[in-house]
Short mmCIF file of C-alpha atoms in Angstrom, two decimals:
data_model
loop_
_atom_site.label_atom_id
_atom_site.label_comp_id
_atom_site.label_asym_id
_atom_site.label_seq_id
_atom_site.Cartn_x
_atom_site.Cartn_y
_atom_site.Cartn_z
CA MET W 1 18.01 25.49 5.86
CA GLU W 2 21.65 24.97 6.83
CA LYS W 3 24.34 25.00 4.18
CA LEU W 4 27.87 23.65 4.14
CA SER W 5 30.77 25.97 4.73
CA THR W 6 33.87 26.27 2.52
CA SER W 7 35.98 25.32 5.55
CA LEU W 8 36.60 21.57 5.73
CA ASP W 9 37.47 21.70 9.44
CA GLN W 10 34.26 23.56 10.21
CA ASN W 11 32.16 21.06 8.24
CA TYR W 12 33.93 18.12 9.91
CA LYS W 13 33.31 19.48 13.41
CA PHE W 14 29.68 20.24 12.58
CA PHE W 15 28.95 16.69 11.39
CA GLN W 16 30.80 15.19 14.37
CA GLN W 17 28.64 17.24 16.72
CA ARG W 18 25.43 16.65 14.79
CA LEU W 19 26.04 12.89 14.58
CA ASN W 20 27.23 12.54 18.17
CA HIS W 21 26.32 9.16 19.72
CA CYS W 22 25.58 7.72 16.26
CA GLU W 23 28.01 4.88 16.83
CA ASP W 24 27.33 3.29 13.43
CA VAL W 25 28.52 6.39 11.53
CA GLU W 26 32.17 6.22 10.49
CA PHE W 27 34.49 9.13 9.63
CA ARG W 28 37.58 8.40 7.51
CA ILE W 29 40.27 10.95 6.67
CA LEU W 30 42.34 10.38 3.54
CA ASN W 31 45.61 12.32 3.32
CA PRO W 32 48.38 10.19 1.72
CA TYR W 33 51.06 12.92 1.83
CA LYS W 34 50.09 14.28 5.26
CA VAL W 35 49.77 17.77 3.79
CA LYS W 36 47.60 20.11 5.85
CA GLY W 37 44.59 21.32 3.88
CA ASN W 38 44.85 18.60 1.25
CA GLU W 39 42.81 15.86 2.93
CA ILE W 40 39.46 14.30 2.08
CA ILE W 41 36.89 13.26 4.70
CA PHE W 42 34.53 10.32 4.12
CA MET W 43 31.33 9.68 6.10
CA TYR W 44 29.16 6.57 5.88
CA CYS W 45 26.81 4.49 8.02
CA GLU W 46 28.34 1.06 8.36
CA ASN W 47 25.02 -0.75 8.97
CA VAL W 48 23.45 0.25 5.64
CA ILE W 49 26.53 0.32 3.43
CA ASP W 50 28.87 -2.32 2.01
CA GLU W 51 32.21 -1.33 3.55
CA LEU W 52 34.21 -3.85 1.53
CA ILE W 53 33.04 -2.37 -1.77
CA VAL W 54 33.71 1.14 -0.43
CA PHE W 55 37.32 0.25 0.36
CA GLU W 56 37.89 -1.70 -2.86
CA THR W 57 36.34 0.81 -5.24
CA LEU W 58 36.12 4.26 -3.71
CA PHE W 59 39.22 4.50 -1.51
CA GLU W 60 41.60 2.62 -3.78
CA LYS W 61 40.53 4.47 -6.94
CA ILE W 62 40.85 7.85 -5.24
CA ILE W 63 44.30 6.97 -3.92
CA GLN W 64 45.39 5.88 -7.40
CA ASN W 65 44.17 9.18 -8.89
CA TYR W 66 45.30 11.35 -5.97
CA PRO W 67 47.17 14.49 -7.16
CA LYS W 68 50.84 14.95 -6.55
CA LYS W 69 52.16 16.29 -3.28
CA ASN W 70 52.39 19.90 -4.47
CA GLU W 71 48.93 19.88 -6.11
CA LYS W 72 45.64 20.71 -4.45
CA ILE W 73 42.81 18.21 -4.18
CA ASP W 74 39.35 19.17 -5.44
CA GLN W 75 36.04 17.59 -6.50
CA SER W 76 37.23 16.98 -10.04
CA ILE W 77 38.94 13.81 -8.82
CA LEU W 78 35.53 12.16 -8.46
CA LYS W 79 34.78 12.69 -12.15
CA ASP W 80 37.98 10.83 -12.99
CA VAL W 81 37.05 7.94 -10.67
CA PHE W 82 33.31 7.58 -11.35
CA PRO W 83 30.95 8.16 -14.24
CA THR W 84 29.13 11.48 -13.87
CA THR W 85 25.81 9.64 -13.47
CA SER W 86 27.04 7.79 -10.36
CA ILE W 87 27.72 10.87 -8.24
CA PHE W 88 25.98 14.11 -7.37
CA PHE W 89 26.70 17.07 -5.12
CA LEU W 90 24.67 18.74 -2.37
CA ASP W 91 25.18 21.67 -0.04
CA ASP W 92 22.11 21.27 2.21
CA VAL W 93 23.08 19.70 5.55
CA GLN W 94 19.73 18.02 6.26
CA GLU W 95 19.62 16.48 2.80
CA ILE W 96 23.17 15.16 3.20
CA ILE W 97 22.38 13.54 6.55
CA SER W 98 19.24 11.99 5.09
CA TYR W 99 21.21 10.43 2.23
CA LEU W 100 23.87 9.28 4.71
CA PHE W 101 21.38 6.94 6.39
CA TYR W 102 20.05 5.75 3.04
CA GLY W 103 23.40 4.12 2.25
CA PHE W 104 25.34 6.93 0.57
CA CYS W 105 28.99 7.67 1.18
CA ILE W 106 29.50 11.40 1.81
CA ILE W 107 32.78 12.96 0.61
CA LEU W 108 33.91 16.35 1.94
CA PHE W 109 36.59 18.38 0.16
CA PRO W 110 38.65 21.37 1.28
CA ASN W 111 37.59 24.82 0.05
CA SER W 112 34.25 23.49 -1.18
CA ASN W 113 30.73 24.15 0.09
CA LYS W 114 29.33 21.03 -1.62
CA ALA W 115 29.69 17.38 -0.65
CA GLY W 116 29.94 14.51 -3.12
CA LEU W 117 27.52 11.60 -2.67
CA VAL W 118 28.01 8.06 -3.98
CA CYS W 119 25.49 5.27 -3.32
CA TYR W 120 26.76 2.05 -1.73
CA SER W 121 23.52 0.91 -0.12
CA GLN W 122 23.54 -2.67 1.14
CA LYS W 123 20.25 -3.15 3.00
CA ASN W 124 19.23 -6.65 3.94
CA PHE W 125 15.56 -7.12 3.07
CA ARG W 126 13.49 -10.11 2.11
CA GLN W 127 13.67 -11.31 -1.45
CA VAL W 128 10.90 -10.89 -3.99
CA GLY W 129 8.26 -13.52 -3.32
CA GLU W 130 4.59 -14.31 -3.78
CA PRO W 131 2.16 -11.71 -2.38
CA GLN W 132 0.46 -12.86 0.81
CA SER W 133 -2.72 -10.79 0.62
CA GLU W 134 -3.53 -11.30 -3.09
CA VAL W 135 -3.11 -14.97 -3.87
CA VAL W 136 -4.02 -16.13 -7.39
CA ILE W 137 -4.13 -19.53 -9.07
CA ARG W 138 -3.00 -18.17 -12.42
CA GLY W 139 -0.77 -15.14 -12.78
CA PRO W 140 2.66 -13.77 -11.85
CA ARG W 141 4.06 -14.90 -8.50
CA GLU W 142 6.12 -11.83 -7.71
CA GLY W 143 5.04 -9.21 -5.21
CA PHE W 144 6.34 -5.90 -3.94
CA VAL W 145 8.94 -5.81 -1.16
CA GLU W 146 9.99 -3.12 1.31
CA VAL W 147 12.66 -1.56 -0.95
CA ILE W 148 11.32 1.21 -3.17
CA ARG W 149 14.06 0.81 -5.78
CA THR W 150 13.28 -2.88 -6.19
CA ASN W 151 9.57 -2.12 -6.56
CA ILE W 152 10.20 0.53 -9.20
CA ALA W 153 12.51 -1.86 -11.05
CA MET W 154 9.74 -4.51 -11.17
CA ILE W 155 7.32 -1.95 -12.59
CA ARG W 156 9.86 -0.76 -15.16
CA SER W 157 10.50 -4.33 -16.29
CA LYS W 158 6.79 -4.84 -16.96
CA LEU W 159 6.31 -1.46 -18.63
CA PRO W 160 9.56 -0.30 -20.31
CA ASN W 161 8.05 2.88 -21.70
CA ALA W 162 9.34 6.45 -21.62
CA ASN W 163 5.82 7.67 -20.87
CA LEU W 164 5.96 5.90 -17.51
CA LYS W 165 6.97 8.70 -15.15
CA VAL W 166 8.33 8.29 -11.62
CA ARG W 167 8.39 11.33 -9.34
CA LEU W 168 10.26 10.93 -6.08
CA LYS W 169 9.17 12.89 -3.03
CA LYS W 170 10.15 12.84 0.63
CA ILE W 171 7.40 12.61 3.25
CA GLY W 172 7.97 13.09 6.97
CA THR W 173 9.73 15.97 8.65
CA GLU W 174 11.91 13.51 10.60
CA SER W 175 11.94 10.28 8.59
CA LYS W 176 12.30 11.83 5.10
CA THR W 177 10.75 8.69 3.62
CA PHE W 178 11.10 8.33 -0.15
CA THR W 179 7.74 8.15 -1.89
CA ALA W 180 7.30 7.50 -5.62
CA VAL W 181 4.36 8.83 -7.66
CA ILE W 182 4.02 6.69 -10.78
CA TYR W 183 1.81 7.40 -13.80
CA MET W 184 1.62 7.24 -17.59
CA GLU W 185 2.14 10.75 -18.92
CA ASN W 186 0.05 10.19 -22.05
CA LYS W 187 -2.91 8.68 -20.18
CA VAL W 188 -3.29 10.35 -16.78
CA PRO W 189 -5.68 13.34 -16.54
CA LEU W 190 -3.62 16.42 -15.68
CA ASP W 191 -6.17 17.79 -13.20
CA THR W 192 -6.21 14.49 -11.28
CA LEU W 193 -2.40 14.35 -11.26
CA GLN W 194 -2.22 17.91 -9.96
CA LYS W 195 -4.71 17.10 -7.18
CA VAL W 196 -2.66 14.10 -6.08
CA LEU W 197 0.67 15.96 -6.12
CA THR W 198 -0.81 18.93 -4.25
CA ARG W 199 -2.33 16.72 -1.57
CA ILE W 200 0.93 14.80 -1.12
CA ASP W 201 2.86 18.05 -0.72
CA LYS W 202 0.41 19.11 2.01
CA ILE W 203 0.94 15.97 4.11
CA ASP W 204 2.35 17.10 7.47
CA ILE W 205 3.68 14.12 9.39
CA GLU W 206 6.83 13.46 11.39
CA SER W 207 7.47 9.96 10.05
CA THR W 208 5.83 7.34 7.88
CA HIS W 209 6.83 3.71 7.48
CA GLU W 210 3.76 2.30 5.72
CA SER W 211 1.56 3.49 2.91
CA GLY W 212 -1.48 3.30 5.21
CA SER W 213 -0.51 6.50 7.02
CA ILE W 214 -0.40 8.32 3.66
CA GLU W 215 -3.64 6.68 2.51
CA ARG W 216 -5.59 8.17 5.43
CA ARG W 217 -4.35 11.65 4.56
CA LEU W 218 -5.19 11.36 0.86
CA GLU W 219 -8.78 10.19 1.17
CA GLU W 220 -11.42 12.81 0.44
CA HIS W 221 -13.87 11.28 2.94
CA PRO W 222 -11.74 10.11 5.90
CA PHE W 223 -14.76 9.46 8.16
CA SER W 224 -16.43 7.06 5.74
CA LEU W 225 -16.29 3.35 6.58
CA PHE W 226 -15.64 2.46 2.96
CA PRO W 227 -12.01 2.64 1.75
CA GLN W 228 -11.53 5.02 -1.18
CA ILE W 229 -8.02 3.96 -2.19
CA VAL W 230 -7.09 0.48 -3.38
CA HIS W 231 -3.77 -0.94 -2.21
CA THR W 232 -2.00 -3.83 -3.88
CA GLU W 233 1.10 -5.99 -3.53
CA ARG W 234 1.08 -7.05 -7.18
CA PRO W 235 3.18 -5.25 -9.83
CA ASP W 236 0.94 -6.60 -12.62
CA LYS W 237 -2.12 -5.11 -10.93
CA LEU W 238 -0.39 -1.74 -10.56
CA VAL W 239 0.78 -1.68 -14.18
CA SER W 240 -2.72 -2.55 -15.39
CA ASP W 241 -4.26 0.31 -13.41
CA VAL W 242 -1.57 2.78 -14.48
CA MET W 243 -2.29 1.89 -18.10
CA GLU W 244 -5.91 2.88 -17.48
CA GLY W 245 -4.84 6.40 -16.49
CA ARG W 246 -4.63 5.93 -12.74
CA ILE W 247 -1.83 7.02 -10.42
CA ALA W 248 0.21 4.72 -8.18
CA ILE W 249 2.03 5.67 -4.99
CA ILE W 250 4.85 3.55 -3.55
CA VAL W 251 6.34 4.23 -0.11
CA ASP W 252 9.81 3.06 0.87
CA GLY W 253 9.50 0.40 3.56
CA SER W 254 6.03 -0.75 2.54
CA PRO W 255 5.09 -3.59 0.13
CA HIS W 256 1.62 -2.11 -0.39
CA ALA W 257 1.24 0.35 -3.28
CA LEU W 258 -1.71 2.75 -3.47
CA ILE W 259 -3.88 3.07 -6.58
CA LEU W 260 -5.99 6.18 -7.15
CA PRO W 261 -8.52 7.28 -8.08
CA SER W 262 -10.33 4.13 -6.94
CA THR W 263 -13.91 3.06 -7.47
CA PHE W 264 -16.29 0.63 -5.80
CA LYS W 265 -15.95 -2.09 -8.43
CA MET W 266 -12.16 -2.22 -8.06
CA PHE W 267 -12.55 -3.74 -4.59
CA LEU W 268 -14.45 -6.70 -6.05
CA GLN W 269 -11.96 -7.35 -8.85
CA ALA W 270 -8.99 -9.70 -8.75
CA SER W 271 -5.95 -9.79 -11.01
CA GLU W 272 -6.81 -13.34 -12.02
CA ASP W 273 -9.98 -12.11 -13.76
CA TYR W 274 -7.81 -10.73 -16.56
CA TYR W 275 -5.84 -13.96 -17.05
CA GLU W 276 -8.80 -16.31 -17.47
CA ARG W 277 -11.36 -16.40 -20.27
CA TYR W 278 -13.60 -13.37 -20.19
CA TRP W 279 -16.82 -15.25 -19.36
CA LEU W 280 -15.13 -16.93 -16.39
CA GLY W 281 -13.94 -13.57 -15.06
CA ALA W 282 -17.46 -12.21 -15.41
CA ALA W 283 -18.91 -15.19 -13.53
CA LEU W 284 -16.40 -14.78 -10.68
CA ARG W 285 -17.27 -11.11 -10.34
CA VAL W 286 -20.97 -11.97 -10.10
CA VAL W 287 -20.14 -14.50 -7.39
CA ARG W 288 -18.17 -11.89 -5.45
CA THR W 289 -21.04 -9.43 -5.75
CA PHE W 290 -23.39 -12.00 -4.21
CA ALA W 291 -20.75 -12.65 -1.53
CA PHE W 292 -20.72 -8.91 -0.77
CA LEU W 293 -24.51 -8.89 -0.32
CA ILE W 294 -24.51 -12.05 1.80
CA ALA W 295 -21.70 -10.80 4.05
CA LEU W 296 -23.56 -7.55 4.63
CA LEU W 297 -27.24 -8.56 4.78
CA LEU W 298 -27.75 -12.26 5.59
CA PRO W 299 -27.78 -12.14 9.45
CA SER W 300 -30.00 -9.04 9.45
CA PHE W 301 -32.38 -10.59 6.91
CA TYR W 302 -32.61 -13.79 9.00
CA ILE W 303 -33.35 -11.78 12.15
CA GLY W 304 -36.03 -9.72 10.40
CA VAL W 305 -37.75 -12.73 8.83
CA THR W 306 -37.73 -14.99 11.89
CA THR W 307 -38.72 -12.21 14.31
CA PHE W 308 -41.26 -10.09 12.39
CA HIS W 309 -42.07 -11.74 9.05
CA LEU W 310 -42.20 -15.47 9.63
CA GLU W 311 -45.12 -15.74 7.17
CA MET W 312 -42.66 -15.03 4.32
CA LEU W 313 -41.10 -18.47 4.74
CA PRO W 314 -42.51 -21.75 3.40
CA THR W 315 -44.59 -23.50 6.03
CA GLU W 316 -42.22 -26.45 6.40
CA LEU W 317 -39.19 -24.20 6.83
CA ALA W 318 -41.00 -21.95 9.31
CA LEU W 319 -42.03 -24.98 11.39
CA ALA W 320 -38.46 -26.36 11.28
CA ILE W 321 -37.01 -23.04 12.50
CA ALA W 322 -39.66 -22.77 15.22
CA THR W 323 -38.86 -26.32 16.37
CA GLN W 324 -35.13 -25.55 16.54
CA LYS W 325 -35.77 -22.42 18.61
CA GLU W 326 -37.88 -24.25 21.22
CA GLY W 327 -34.85 -25.11 23.31
CA THR W 328 -33.12 -21.76 22.75
CA PRO W 329 -33.75 -19.16 25.48
CA PHE W 330 -32.49 -16.18 23.47
CA SER W 331 -34.00 -14.09 20.72
CA ALA W 332 -32.76 -14.34 17.14
CA PHE W 333 -30.93 -11.03 17.51
CA PHE W 334 -29.04 -12.13 20.62
CA GLU W 335 -28.20 -15.47 19.00
CA ALA W 336 -26.81 -13.75 15.92
CA LEU W 337 -24.91 -11.18 18.01
CA LEU W 338 -23.34 -13.88 20.20
CA MET W 339 -22.32 -16.08 17.29
CA GLU W 340 -20.98 -13.16 15.25
CA VAL W 341 -18.84 -12.02 18.18
CA PHE W 342 -17.48 -15.56 18.58
CA PHE W 343 -16.73 -15.73 14.86
CA GLU W 344 -14.95 -12.36 14.88
CA LEU W 345 -12.82 -13.47 17.83
CA LEU W 346 -11.84 -16.64 15.99
CA ARG W 347 -11.06 -14.68 12.83
CA GLU W 348 -8.85 -12.22 14.70
CA ALA W 349 -7.10 -14.99 16.61
CA GLY W 350 -6.39 -16.84 13.37
CA ILE W 351 -4.81 -13.72 11.86
CA ARG W 352 -2.65 -12.73 14.84
CA LEU W 353 -1.34 -16.18 15.74
CA PRO W 354 1.52 -17.79 13.80
CA MET W 355 0.30 -19.25 10.51
CA PRO W 356 0.44 -23.00 11.39
CA VAL W 357 -1.29 -22.39 14.73
CA GLY W 358 -3.70 -19.73 13.45
CA SER W 359 -5.29 -21.87 10.75
CA ALA W 360 -5.79 -24.74 13.17
CA VAL W 361 -7.33 -22.47 15.81
CA SER W 362 -9.78 -20.87 13.37
CA ILE W 363 -10.97 -24.17 11.86
CA VAL W 364 -11.08 -26.31 15.01
CA GLY W 365 -12.40 -23.43 17.10
CA GLY W 366 -15.23 -22.79 14.66
CA LEU W 367 -16.27 -26.44 14.63
CA VAL W 368 -16.05 -26.85 18.39
CA ILE W 369 -17.85 -23.62 19.30
CA GLY W 370 -20.58 -24.14 16.70
CA ASP W 371 -21.31 -27.68 17.86
CA ALA W 372 -21.07 -26.74 21.54
CA ALA W 373 -23.44 -23.78 21.04
CA ILE W 374 -26.05 -26.08 19.48
CA GLN W 375 -25.65 -28.76 22.16
CA ALA W 376 -25.89 -26.18 24.95
CA GLY W 377 -28.98 -24.59 23.45
CA ILE W 378 -27.33 -21.18 23.06
CA ALA W 379 -27.91 -21.05 19.29
CA SER W 380 -30.06 -22.93 16.82
CA PRO W 381 -28.53 -24.92 13.93
CA ALA W 382 -30.07 -22.49 11.43
CA MET W 383 -28.32 -19.56 13.10
CA VAL W 384 -24.97 -21.36 13.03
CA ILE W 385 -25.45 -21.98 9.29
CA VAL W 386 -26.30 -18.31 8.71
CA VAL W 387 -23.23 -17.08 10.60
CA ALA W 388 -20.98 -19.61 8.82
CA LEU W 389 -22.28 -18.58 5.39
CA THR W 390 -21.74 -14.92 6.29
CA GLY W 391 -18.15 -15.59 7.30
CA ILE W 392 -17.40 -17.61 4.17
CA ALA W 393 -18.89 -14.86 2.00
CA SER W 394 -16.67 -12.24 3.64
CA PHE W 395 -13.61 -14.38 2.83
CA ALA W 396 -14.58 -14.32 -0.87
CA ILE W 397 -14.04 -10.55 -1.10
CA PRO W 398 -10.56 -9.98 -2.65
CA LYS W 399 -9.66 -6.84 -0.70
CA TYR W 400 -9.30 -7.27 3.06
CA SER W 401 -9.70 -3.51 3.62
CA PHE W 402 -13.10 -3.68 1.92
CA ALA W 403 -14.31 -6.62 4.04
CA ILE W 404 -13.68 -4.77 7.32
CA PRO W 405 -16.44 -2.12 6.88
CA LEU W 406 -18.89 -4.90 6.00
CA ARG W 407 -18.17 -6.54 9.35
CA ILE W 408 -18.87 -3.27 11.15
CA LEU W 409 -21.99 -2.42 9.17
CA ARG W 410 -23.33 -5.93 9.70
CA PHE W 411 -23.67 -5.32 13.43
CA GLY W 412 -25.42 -2.00 12.84
CA LEU W 413 -27.90 -3.59 10.44
CA MET W 414 -28.60 -6.36 12.94
CA ILE W 415 -29.48 -3.82 15.64
CA ILE W 416 -31.77 -1.81 13.33
CA THR W 417 -33.52 -4.95 12.06
CA SER W 418 -34.11 -6.24 15.59
CA PHE W 419 -36.24 -3.13 16.27
CA LEU W 420 -37.85 -2.33 12.91
CA GLY W 421 -37.75 -5.60 11.00
CA LEU W 422 -37.25 -5.69 7.25
CA PHE W 423 -38.64 -2.16 6.99
CA GLY W 424 -35.70 -0.89 9.05
CA LEU W 425 -33.33 -3.02 6.99
CA MET W 426 -34.55 -1.42 3.76
CA ILE W 427 -34.13 2.07 5.24
CA ALA W 428 -30.55 1.19 6.26
CA ILE W 429 -29.77 -0.22 2.79
CA ILE W 430 -31.05 2.95 1.13
CA ALA W 431 -28.94 5.07 3.52
CA ILE W 432 -25.82 3.02 2.72
CA PHE W 433 -26.53 3.28 -1.02
CA ILE W 434 -26.95 7.06 -0.80
CA HIS W 435 -23.69 7.31 1.14
CA ILE W 436 -21.76 5.21 -1.40
CA THR W 437 -23.08 7.19 -4.37
CA SER W 438 -22.12 10.47 -2.67
CA LEU W 439 -18.46 9.47 -2.32
CA SER W 440 -15.78 10.43 -4.81
CA SER W 441 -12.09 9.72 -5.26
CA PHE W 442 -10.14 12.66 -6.69
CA GLY W 443 -13.11 13.84 -8.71
CA VAL W 444 -14.13 10.35 -9.93
CA PRO W 445 -17.47 8.99 -8.64
CA TYR W 446 -16.90 6.15 -6.20
CA PHE W 447 -20.00 4.24 -7.35
CA GLU W 448 -20.51 5.04 -11.00
CA LEU W 449 -24.04 4.36 -12.27
CA SER W 450 -23.60 3.97 -16.01
CA TYR W 451 -24.13 1.26 -18.59
CA SER W 452 -20.44 1.10 -19.53
CA SER W 453 -19.42 0.67 -15.88
CA PHE W 454 -22.07 -2.02 -15.34
CA LYS W 455 -21.00 -3.87 -18.50
CA GLU W 456 -17.35 -3.80 -17.52
CA MET W 457 -18.16 -4.99 -14.01
CA PHE W 458 -20.33 -7.97 -14.90
CA TYR W 459 -20.02 -8.67 -18.62
CA PHE W 460 -16.22 -8.23 -18.68
CA VAL W 461 -15.49 -6.85 -22.14
CA ARG W 462 -13.07 -8.92 -24.22
CA PRO W 463 -9.41 -7.84 -23.87
CA SER W 464 -9.35 -6.86 -27.56
CA HIS W 465 -12.08 -4.30 -26.87
CA LEU W 466 -9.99 -2.74 -24.08
CA LYS W 467 -6.98 -2.07 -26.30
CA ASN W 468 -5.79 1.56 -26.16
CA LYS W 469 -8.71 2.37 -23.89
CA ASN W 470 -8.17 5.27 -21.49
CA LYS W 471 -10.49 4.98 -18.52
CA PHE W 472 -10.24 8.54 -17.23
CA THR W 473 -10.01 11.41 -19.67
CA GLU W 474 -9.41 14.93 -18.44
CA GLY W 475 -12.61 16.72 -17.58
CA GLU W 476 -14.80 13.62 -18.05
CA PHE W 477 -16.21 13.72 -14.53
CA LYS W 478 -16.47 17.51 -14.10
#
């Protein structure tokens, strides 16, 4: 770890050499009386700093308070110019360079091995707006942005409490990205907090610019298809979870905050559930649970019934399906596979294309391909309905990261069912259930099988019953 020298010339030459070819870094030397050894050197990055404010406040105030010609300059001049809370001093070279590119003005003094740092950051980022991935009909319209200080300010405004703690850490050996760990000191379990802080400190990565890269390194079961950490763009959602004893992680440059520990039911909940009447929130959660089952099982169930267990259907429906399949040369499995692949291509195209074009492509493409498949005899009308219902059900799941594993598992279940029928489907469901119940998130069961958890998931306890309720007490899940 390199330290500053007491020689101003040596420090100046070092930074010039270290920041060589950094054309946006400016060096300014202030020496009003042209006295050797009585100058001050300023460093700042012009692209992330407001130069006009630097000249109007910093330079002019220092010149006004500059000592007389026969007096030596030292760091005490900064205390006369700025409040003590606005400046701080560092001697570590790497830390100083890191703050330089975060929008700090670095001030070097003669005969001092510490540099003064004053923040003049002027980054141009998008303004606070409505979250794109968590749209609600009723609720706050503000969402996180890419500036960590703005995100923390939004959280503080919603929860102005001294128990709300914010720990800043730097992740990335090269990027030194600021990461905030946020929790309520009087609610978070200490063992869970220690696990999270320890795992963050162990992250070994060169650079990180999105919370997803940290999420992968915090999960206890990285090879599982199911996500174990909820991410959100909504400050109200984060504050609600923090009040339940959970821990939030915000990464500078990312509008997605991480919430942990996370459980299965959190991926089927929406912020709007807490703003409507409790029975309506409960009904919506039941609907989403059915959507989860339909998105995962419907194509496989249709394949199993129509291929191996046709006698399970009413006679009229069985005859109607058999009539539709007369002109179809493919099996039910191949039909479902073909239509699911088409649907996934349309879904991906709708996401990647610009918004006005993407929505038109997904809607028109779905209608055209579905009708053309029926007319060409590639798929039966019943299969098109099944695939459409499956796609609509997957859209009803609030968390996009939770819908992705369902899309992958759906293909696996279709393959198993095409060979073993509903018997194979039941075996696969049991295997998935065993896998989910074996997962944990920082010591908390991922799929908690208890009456209280079931009641909260589907009955939705009245808000008055949740007052002062701490979800995770220390040692509860040991």
